[in-house]
Structure formats: structure tokens, C-alpha cells
Tab-separated table of C-alpha atoms and ligand atoms in Angstrom:
chain	number	residue	atom	x	y	z
L	1	MET	CA	39.834	-40.463	-25.899
L	2	ARG	CA	40.527	-37.288	-24.112
L	3	LEU	CA	41.086	-39.060	-20.845
L	4	LYS	CA	42.764	-42.062	-21.964
L	5	GLY	CA	45.805	-43.329	-19.556
L	6	ARG	CA	45.254	-40.024	-17.587
L	7	HIS	CA	45.846	-40.400	-13.833
L	8	VAL	CA	42.792	-39.062	-11.918
L	9	VAL	CA	43.281	-38.880	-8.252
L	10	ILE	CA	39.905	-38.773	-6.349
L	11	THR	CA	39.505	-38.156	-2.492
L	12	GLY	CA	36.611	-39.600	-0.780
L	13	ALA	CA	36.512	-42.520	-3.197
L	14	SER	CA	35.026	-45.220	-0.770
L	15	GLY	CA	31.594	-44.391	-1.641
L	16	GLY	CA	28.661	-41.725	-2.825
L	17	ILE	CA	29.668	-39.211	-5.570
L	18	GLY	CA	33.667	-40.319	-5.441
L	19	GLU	CA	33.074	-43.870	-6.026
L	20	HIS	CA	30.846	-42.906	-8.916
L	21	ILE	CA	33.476	-40.499	-10.406
L	22	ALA	CA	35.959	-43.148	-10.232
L	23	ASP	CA	33.439	-45.741	-12.072
L	24	GLU	CA	32.947	-43.202	-14.859
L	25	ALA	CA	36.393	-42.072	-15.135
L	26	ALA	CA	37.644	-45.783	-15.725
L	27	ARG	CA	34.771	-46.309	-18.453
L	28	GLN	CA	36.446	-43.137	-20.349
L	29	GLY	CA	39.516	-45.016	-20.189
L	30	ALA	CA	41.337	-42.863	-17.392
L	31	LEU	CA	43.319	-44.618	-14.475
L	32	PRO	CA	41.626	-43.700	-11.434
L	33	VAL	CA	43.483	-43.466	-7.930
L	34	LEU	CA	41.330	-43.611	-4.989
L	35	LEU	CA	41.627	-42.294	-1.755
L	36	ALA	CA	39.722	-42.543	1.402
L	37	ARG	CA	39.947	-43.712	5.112
L	38	SER	CA	38.303	-46.895	4.604
L	39	GLU	CA	40.816	-48.951	2.748
L	40	GLY	CA	38.336	-52.172	2.800
L	41	LYS	CA	35.763	-50.278	0.333
L	42	LEU	CA	38.362	-49.068	-1.525
L	43	LYS	CA	39.975	-52.274	-2.244
L	44	GLU	CA	36.607	-53.694	-3.124
L	45	ILE	CA	35.824	-50.759	-5.444
L	46	SER	CA	39.071	-51.093	-7.111
L	47	ALA	CA	38.423	-54.953	-7.891
L	48	ARG	CA	34.846	-54.341	-8.924
L	49	ILE	CA	36.093	-51.287	-11.394
L	50	GLU	CA	38.789	-53.758	-12.729
L	51	ALA	CA	36.167	-56.434	-13.441
L	52	GLN	CA	33.986	-54.180	-15.302
L	53	THR	CA	36.560	-52.162	-17.411
L	54	GLY	CA	39.725	-54.046	-17.132
L	55	ILE	CA	41.409	-51.026	-15.455
L	56	ARG	CA	42.647	-51.789	-11.862
L	57	PRO	CA	42.687	-48.574	-9.915
L	58	ARG	CA	45.456	-47.984	-7.573
L	59	TYR	CA	44.182	-46.888	-3.815
L	60	ALA	CA	45.739	-45.557	-0.622
L	61	ARG	CA	44.064	-44.882	2.893
L	62	LEU	CA	44.006	-41.155	3.300
L	63	ASP	CA	42.446	-38.876	5.999
L	64	VAL	CA	42.393	-35.692	4.357
L	65	GLY	CA	42.310	-33.700	7.708
L	66	ASP	CA	45.554	-35.325	8.681
L	67	ARG	CA	48.273	-32.823	7.142
L	68	GLU	CA	51.190	-35.161	7.473
L	69	MET	CA	49.262	-38.034	6.191
L	70	VAL	CA	48.275	-35.920	2.900
L	71	GLU	CA	51.924	-34.782	2.558
L	72	ALA	CA	53.089	-38.640	3.023
L	73	VAL	CA	50.726	-40.223	0.672
L	74	PHE	CA	50.862	-37.659	-2.112
L	75	SER	CA	54.554	-37.603	-2.100
L	76	ARG	CA	54.697	-41.472	-2.430
L	77	LEU	CA	51.899	-41.216	-5.175
L	78	MET	CA	53.990	-38.353	-6.981
L	79	ALA	CA	56.885	-40.737	-7.123
L	80	GLU	CA	54.807	-43.875	-8.107
L	81	LEU	CA	52.511	-42.131	-10.860
L	82	GLU	CA	55.232	-39.211	-12.017
L	83	THR	CA	52.062	-37.478	-13.280
L	84	VAL	CA	48.623	-36.466	-11.887
L	85	ASP	CA	46.458	-35.267	-14.714
L	86	VAL	CA	43.307	-34.616	-12.668
L	87	LEU	CA	42.835	-34.152	-8.828
L	88	VAL	CA	39.215	-34.300	-7.561
L	89	ASN	CA	39.092	-33.057	-4.319
L	90	ASN	CA	35.584	-34.600	-3.173
L	91	ALA	CA	36.406	-35.858	0.341
L	92	GLY	CA	34.092	-33.927	2.639
L	93	PHE	CA	31.063	-34.006	5.092
L	94	GLY	CA	28.293	-32.042	6.779
L	95	VAL	CA	26.621	-31.734	9.906
L	96	PHE	CA	23.142	-29.768	10.181
L	97	ARG	CA	22.783	-28.119	13.246
L	98	TYR	CA	21.192	-24.823	14.463
L	99	VAL	CA	24.187	-22.517	15.817
L	100	GLU	CA	23.233	-23.016	19.331
L	101	ASP	CA	23.676	-26.754	19.100
L	102	ILE	CA	27.092	-26.563	17.258
L	103	ASP	CA	29.639	-28.646	18.643
L	104	LEU	CA	33.221	-26.713	18.393
L	105	ALA	CA	35.254	-29.752	17.871
L	106	GLU	CA	32.964	-31.050	14.921
L	107	MET	CA	33.159	-27.446	13.445
L	108	GLU	CA	36.914	-27.591	13.478
L	109	ARG	CA	36.773	-30.989	11.929
L	110	MET	CA	34.573	-29.967	9.106
L	111	PHE	CA	36.885	-27.162	8.217
L	112	ALA	CA	40.015	-29.652	8.657
L	113	VAL	CA	38.667	-31.986	5.936
L	114	ASN	CA	36.321	-29.680	3.592
L	115	VAL	CA	38.711	-26.715	3.534
L	116	PHE	CA	42.354	-27.169	4.686
L	117	GLY	CA	42.258	-30.772	3.797
L	118	LEU	CA	41.466	-30.002	0.199
L	119	ILE	CA	43.921	-27.058	0.286
L	120	ALA	CA	46.595	-29.407	1.307
L	121	CYS	CA	45.777	-31.959	-1.323
L	122	THR	CA	45.895	-29.210	-4.010
L	123	LYS	CA	49.117	-27.954	-3.026
L	124	ALA	CA	50.348	-31.466	-2.979
L	125	VAL	CA	49.825	-31.852	-6.680
L	126	TYR	CA	50.015	-27.997	-8.084
L	127	PRO	CA	53.844	-27.708	-8.341
L	128	HIS	CA	53.850	-30.610	-10.510
L	129	MET	CA	51.187	-29.606	-12.688
L	130	LYS	CA	52.900	-26.207	-12.879
L	131	GLU	CA	55.947	-27.772	-14.197
L	132	ARG	CA	54.338	-29.536	-16.635
L	133	LYS	CA	52.094	-26.711	-17.556
L	134	SER	CA	49.030	-29.084	-17.554
L	135	GLY	CA	46.576	-30.515	-15.138
L	136	HIS	CA	42.919	-29.848	-13.487
L	137	ILE	CA	41.741	-29.320	-10.236
L	138	ILE	CA	38.202	-30.011	-9.601
L	139	ASN	CA	36.770	-29.173	-6.248
L	140	ILE	CA	33.597	-30.543	-5.152
L	141	ALA	CA	31.589	-27.672	-3.448
L	142	SER	CA	28.038	-27.227	-3.075
L	143	GLN	CA	25.086	-25.029	-3.835
L	144	ALA	CA	25.505	-24.565	0.064
L	145	GLY	CA	28.774	-22.646	-1.007
L	146	LYS	CA	26.428	-19.905	-2.911
L	147	ILE	CA	23.248	-19.840	-0.673
L	148	ALA	CA	23.683	-20.393	3.269
L	149	THR	CA	20.590	-21.715	4.792
L	150	PRO	CA	19.131	-22.441	8.414
L	151	LYS	CA	21.102	-25.552	10.108
L	152	SER	CA	23.965	-25.267	7.611
L	153	SER	CA	26.142	-22.524	8.995
L	154	VAL	CA	29.354	-24.217	9.386
L	155	TYR	CA	28.835	-26.578	6.608
L	156	SER	CA	28.025	-23.688	4.337
L	157	ALA	CA	30.905	-21.547	5.530
L	158	THR	CA	33.126	-24.556	4.713
L	159	LYS	CA	31.593	-24.446	1.052
L	160	HIS	CA	31.836	-20.719	0.828
L	161	ALA	CA	35.476	-20.979	1.666
L	162	VAL	CA	36.345	-23.795	-0.966
L	163	LEU	CA	34.305	-21.558	-3.700
L	164	GLY	CA	36.638	-18.470	-2.588
L	165	PHE	CA	39.697	-20.636	-2.716
L	166	THR	CA	38.610	-22.182	-6.225
L	167	ASP	CA	37.913	-18.661	-7.713
L	168	SER	CA	41.456	-17.459	-6.827
L	169	LEU	CA	43.191	-20.514	-7.752
L	170	ARG	CA	41.492	-20.413	-11.097
L	171	LEU	CA	43.025	-17.045	-11.730
L	172	GLU	CA	46.346	-18.136	-10.653
L	173	ALA	CA	46.628	-21.472	-12.335
L	174	ALA	CA	45.401	-20.353	-15.771
L	175	ARG	CA	48.784	-18.483	-16.168
L	176	PHE	CA	50.306	-22.354	-16.036
L	177	GLY	CA	47.524	-23.908	-18.334
L	178	ILE	CA	46.097	-25.551	-15.378
L	179	PHE	CA	42.239	-25.816	-15.212
L	180	VAL	CA	40.229	-25.352	-12.160
L	181	THR	CA	36.412	-26.174	-11.997
L	182	ALA	CA	34.200	-25.978	-8.903
L	183	VAL	CA	31.095	-28.398	-8.588
L	184	ASN	CA	28.169	-27.148	-6.900
L	185	PRO	CA	25.500	-30.007	-6.641
L	186	GLY	CA	21.935	-29.733	-4.541
L	187	PRO	CA	21.121	-32.616	-2.442
L	188	VAL	CA	22.600	-35.956	-3.687
L	189	GLU	CA	21.441	-39.526	-2.787
L	190	THR	CA	24.247	-40.519	-1.119
L	191	ASN	CA	25.427	-41.421	2.576
L	192	PHE	CA	26.046	-37.972	3.154
L	193	PHE	CA	22.842	-37.560	5.082
L	194	SER	CA	23.573	-40.316	7.457
L	195	ALA	CA	25.810	-37.804	9.310
L	196	ALA	CA	24.355	-34.597	7.960
L	197	ASP	CA	20.607	-35.143	8.792
L	198	GLU	CA	20.313	-37.070	11.834
L	199	SER	CA	16.716	-36.604	12.279
L	200	GLY	CA	16.081	-37.789	8.715
L	201	GLU	CA	13.764	-34.569	8.293
L	202	TYR	CA	15.479	-32.949	5.454
L	203	VAL	CA	16.095	-36.084	3.594
L	204	ARG	CA	12.134	-36.694	3.654
L	205	ASN	CA	11.345	-33.141	2.484
L	206	VAL	CA	13.702	-33.138	-0.375
L	207	SER	CA	13.712	-36.760	-1.363
L	208	ARG	CA	11.714	-36.106	-4.499
L	209	TRP	CA	14.376	-33.569	-5.994
L	210	MET	CA	17.428	-35.338	-5.088
L	211	LEU	CA	20.084	-35.703	-7.389
L	212	ARG	CA	21.476	-39.131	-8.502
L	213	PRO	CA	25.389	-39.476	-7.897
L	214	GLU	CA	25.675	-41.109	-11.054
L	215	ALA	CA	24.276	-38.005	-12.855
L	216	VAL	CA	26.808	-35.713	-10.743
L	217	ALA	CA	29.704	-38.013	-11.606
L	218	LYS	CA	28.960	-37.994	-15.413
L	219	ARG	CA	28.997	-34.223	-15.509
L	220	VAL	CA	31.948	-34.034	-13.499
L	221	VAL	CA	33.963	-36.352	-15.735
L	222	ALA	CA	32.627	-34.476	-18.998
L	223	ALA	CA	34.261	-31.618	-17.646
L	224	MET	CA	37.762	-33.129	-17.041
L	225	MET	CA	40.575	-31.729	-18.915
L	226	THR	CA	38.325	-28.934	-20.240
L	227	PRO	CA	38.280	-25.222	-19.257
L	228	THR	CA	35.131	-25.515	-17.214
L	229	ARG	CA	34.559	-22.928	-14.886
L	230	GLU	CA	31.747	-24.307	-12.679
L	231	VAL	CA	29.129	-27.319	-12.861
L	232	ASN	CA	25.969	-26.493	-11.152
L	233	MET	CA	23.076	-28.567	-10.965
L	234	PRO	CA	20.020	-29.073	-11.116
L	235	ARG	CA	19.504	-26.236	-13.095
L	236	TRP	CA	16.688	-24.760	-11.343
L	237	MET	CA	18.824	-24.411	-8.191
L	238	ASP	CA	21.491	-22.650	-10.035
L	239	PHE	CA	18.737	-20.077	-11.349
L	240	GLY	CA	17.854	-19.923	-7.686
L	241	SER	CA	21.424	-19.125	-6.726
L	242	ARG	CA	22.017	-16.612	-9.333
L	243	LEU	CA	19.007	-14.826	-8.649
L	244	TYR	CA	20.013	-15.032	-4.662
L	245	ARG	CA	23.097	-12.957	-6.002
L	246	LEU	CA	21.041	-10.116	-7.652
L	247	ALA	CA	18.309	-9.910	-4.790
L	248	PRO	CA	19.458	-11.786	-1.579
L	249	GLY	CA	16.884	-10.155	0.618
L	250	LEU	CA	13.909	-10.875	-1.959
L	251	VAL	CA	14.986	-14.738	-2.124
L	252	GLU	CA	15.193	-15.120	1.571
L	253	THR	CA	11.707	-13.490	2.113
L	254	VAL	CA	10.266	-15.642	-0.709
L	255	ALA	CA	11.934	-18.921	0.029
L	256	LYS	CA	11.852	-18.770	3.815
L	257	ARG	CA	9.749	-21.781	4.332
L	258	ALA	CA	11.851	-23.847	1.828
L	259	PHE	CA	14.950	-22.794	3.549
L	260	PHE	CA	13.875	-24.326	6.711
L	261	GLN	CA	13.062	-27.667	5.747
L	262	LYS	CA	16.117	-29.077	7.533
B	301	NJP	O1	28.937	-38.259	0.690
B	301	NJP	P1	29.243	-39.501	1.014
B	301	NJP	P2	28.961	-37.665	-1.093
B	301	NJP	N1	39.296	-38.008	4.638
B	301	NJP	O2	29.297	-39.453	2.692
B	301	NJP	C1	35.252	-39.343	2.444
B	301	NJP	C2	29.740	-33.070	-1.242
B	301	NJP	N2	28.221	-32.707	-1.563
B	301	NJP	O3	29.381	-38.521	-1.762
B	301	NJP	O4	37.149	-41.783	4.473
B	301	NJP	C3	39.284	-38.669	3.432
B	301	NJP	O5	28.701	-40.820	0.410
B	301	NJP	C4	34.195	-40.735	2.615
B	301	NJP	O6	35.125	-41.779	2.928
B	301	NJP	P3	35.785	-42.542	4.239
B	301	NJP	C5	30.156	-33.206	0.142
B	301	NJP	O7	30.402	-32.056	0.863
B	301	NJP	C6	27.106	-33.750	-1.152
B	301	NJP	O8	27.688	-37.029	-1.067
B	301	NJP	O9	36.111	-43.840	3.825
B	301	NJP	N3	38.001	-39.072	2.987
B	301	NJP	C7	33.428	-40.926	1.425
B	301	NJP	O10	34.278	-41.668	0.443
B	301	NJP	C8	31.427	-33.764	-0.365
B	301	NJP	O11	32.465	-32.967	-0.266
B	301	NJP	C9	25.965	-33.231	-1.295
B	301	NJP	O12	34.715	-42.577	5.231
B	301	NJP	C10	37.051	-38.617	3.862
B	301	NJP	C11	33.316	-39.695	1.123
B	301	NJP	O13	34.265	-38.783	1.461
B	301	NJP	C12	31.217	-34.525	-1.605
B	301	NJP	O14	30.063	-33.989	-2.172
B	301	NJP	C13	25.351	-32.148	-1.850
B	301	NJP	C14	37.028	-37.990	4.847
B	301	NJP	C15	31.909	-38.977	1.274
B	301	NJP	O15	30.800	-39.985	0.618
B	301	NJP	C16	31.131	-35.976	-1.457
B	301	NJP	O16	30.134	-36.277	-0.606
B	301	NJP	C17	26.396	-31.191	-2.021
B	301	NJP	C18	38.337	-37.942	5.257
B	301	NJP	N4	38.577	-36.997	6.668
B	301	NJP	C19	27.896	-31.435	-2.140
B	301	NJP	N5	35.781	-37.741	5.437
B	301	NJP	C20	25.019	-34.495	-0.970
B	301	NJP	N6	25.448	-35.844	-1.005
B	301	NJP	O17	23.756	-33.950	-1.030
B	301	NJP	C21	35.034	-38.450	4.348
B	301	NJP	O18	25.996	-29.938	-2.414
B	301	NJP	N7	35.664	-38.619	3.482
């Protein structure tokens, strides 16, 4: 009942974690709004959700890395919806490479989508939430935003940036009754790895403890409209990143082989 009739805007909703968040939010009675570049997929997902729940989610094409498009799409949405109760900044991608192999255009794109896009989407809804003294911004970051490992320097840097932004925003937003949550999953079984892990080596190495996207989505939706600081999963990885904060050198030594599994 907490989410009944609430507008939940999800970026990167055409697959993976974002699609499952839309499913679960609709099951809880929320009104999801689906955003991504693949409009055809959004249309199919919207029709499927309507067939399953009776709720027909709105959808719109959005490249979060395109600043003008973010402004245009969100101003249209705000005019149509009047309120956005929850924004889930989920759109993102990673490419795992050693530093010497980093392509600088790819690096800029990763920052444009994962960091600047997330900030631009946040800024598009924040003034309205501030005015209403209510709302929730949920940023899908990563355990890679807590521990940086080989071959993920740029991806990890984007997620560290997301966590820095999120922590600062949480303090500012609390003054207006707005909740801010960071979600830090470990590896999740989605299409993410078709771009991130070209060789397939990482997926082979970690497949036995990959999270299901449905499980991540359930935790995200359970946190909606509650003052949840962070969602960290799986539990053992959360424990590892807490330990890393206390003794980074020790963890790097002990887990060196595991860190090079990409
Ligand atoms: O990945 P995937 P996930 N503008 O590839 C969209 C983080 N994460 O669900 O635009 C707008 O299945 C894309 O749609 P489309 C990860 O960093 C993951 O796993 O149509 N949308 C698709 O819907 C990311 O922030 C893992 O191509 C854009 C969606 O994003 C979030 O979880 C672990 C876009 C990506 O779906 C969702 O990733 C972790 C753009 N420019 C954090 N570019 C993991 N999977 O292991 C992409 O710790 N999208």
C-alpha cells in the first residue's frame, strides 16, 4: 500500500535490474515510468506489465548521456505526471580493461552516462521533490564504488563518484524530507557483462555467486519511500567492503588472486 499510485521513474528500464524494478514496483501498485534508449523494448515491457498487473507503465526514449534530451524528456514528464515520487537512477554500463587498454572516448561515455547523466536526471526532479517536501532518489551504484579492483579502474571511478554524490545529496535532501539511497550490488546476472566482459572470463569465474536481478529489484522496491541509507548485497561482499575500509592493505594482500579474476 505504501507505493500504491506512486510515480516511480526508472532509467535503464529496458532490461536487467531496471526491468525487474519496474515489474516489482507495478506488483506493489506503483505506476512505473520506463526510460531507456531502446523504445521497442520499453513498449514490449509496458505491454507485458499491463497484462500481468493491469497497470500500463508510461515509457519514453532517453539517452541519459545526452544532457539536452534529459532536460526535454523530464520537463515533458513533469508536466504530464505533476509528481515524481521515486527516481531510480539505474542506467549505466561498464567496460573492464587494463589501464593501458582504456579507450578515452569510451571512458568519457562511461562518465557521461554513469555519473553526469545520473546527476542531470536527479537535478530534473529534485526541485519538484523539494517543493513538495517529499520524494526518494535511488542511485544504483555498485560494490565497485567501494572497492576498486584490476580492470575496472574507470568503471570503479564512476561508481565511487556516484557514491560521493549520493552521500552529499542525502545530507542536503534530508532537510526537505527527501530520502536518498545508494544500491551497491555485487555481480548480477544481466546483459551488463556482454559489454563489460568481452572475454567472458569474469563471468565464468564468478557465475556461481552472481545475484539474480529479481532479488536486487525486490530489495530496491522494499526500500522505496523509506529512509534507507544503502542497500548492499550479497552480505559477504558488504562485509568485505567494510573490512576494506578498515584495513585496505590487508584486504588487497589477502584477496589479490580473487581481485584479478577478471
Ligand atoms: O545492466 P543491463 P544491469 N541511456 O546492461 C540502459 C549497475 N550494476 O541491469 O538504453 C539510457 O542489463 C540499458 O538500456 P538501453 C550498472 O552499473 C550492475 O546489470 O535500451 N539508458 C539497459 O536498460 C547499472 O548502473 C551490476 O540500452 C541506458 C540498462 O541501462 C545498473 O546496475 C553490478 C544507457 C542496463 O541494463 C543496471 O545494470 C553492479 C543510456 N545511455 C552494478 N546506457 C551487474 N550487472 O553485475 C545503458 O554492482 N542504458
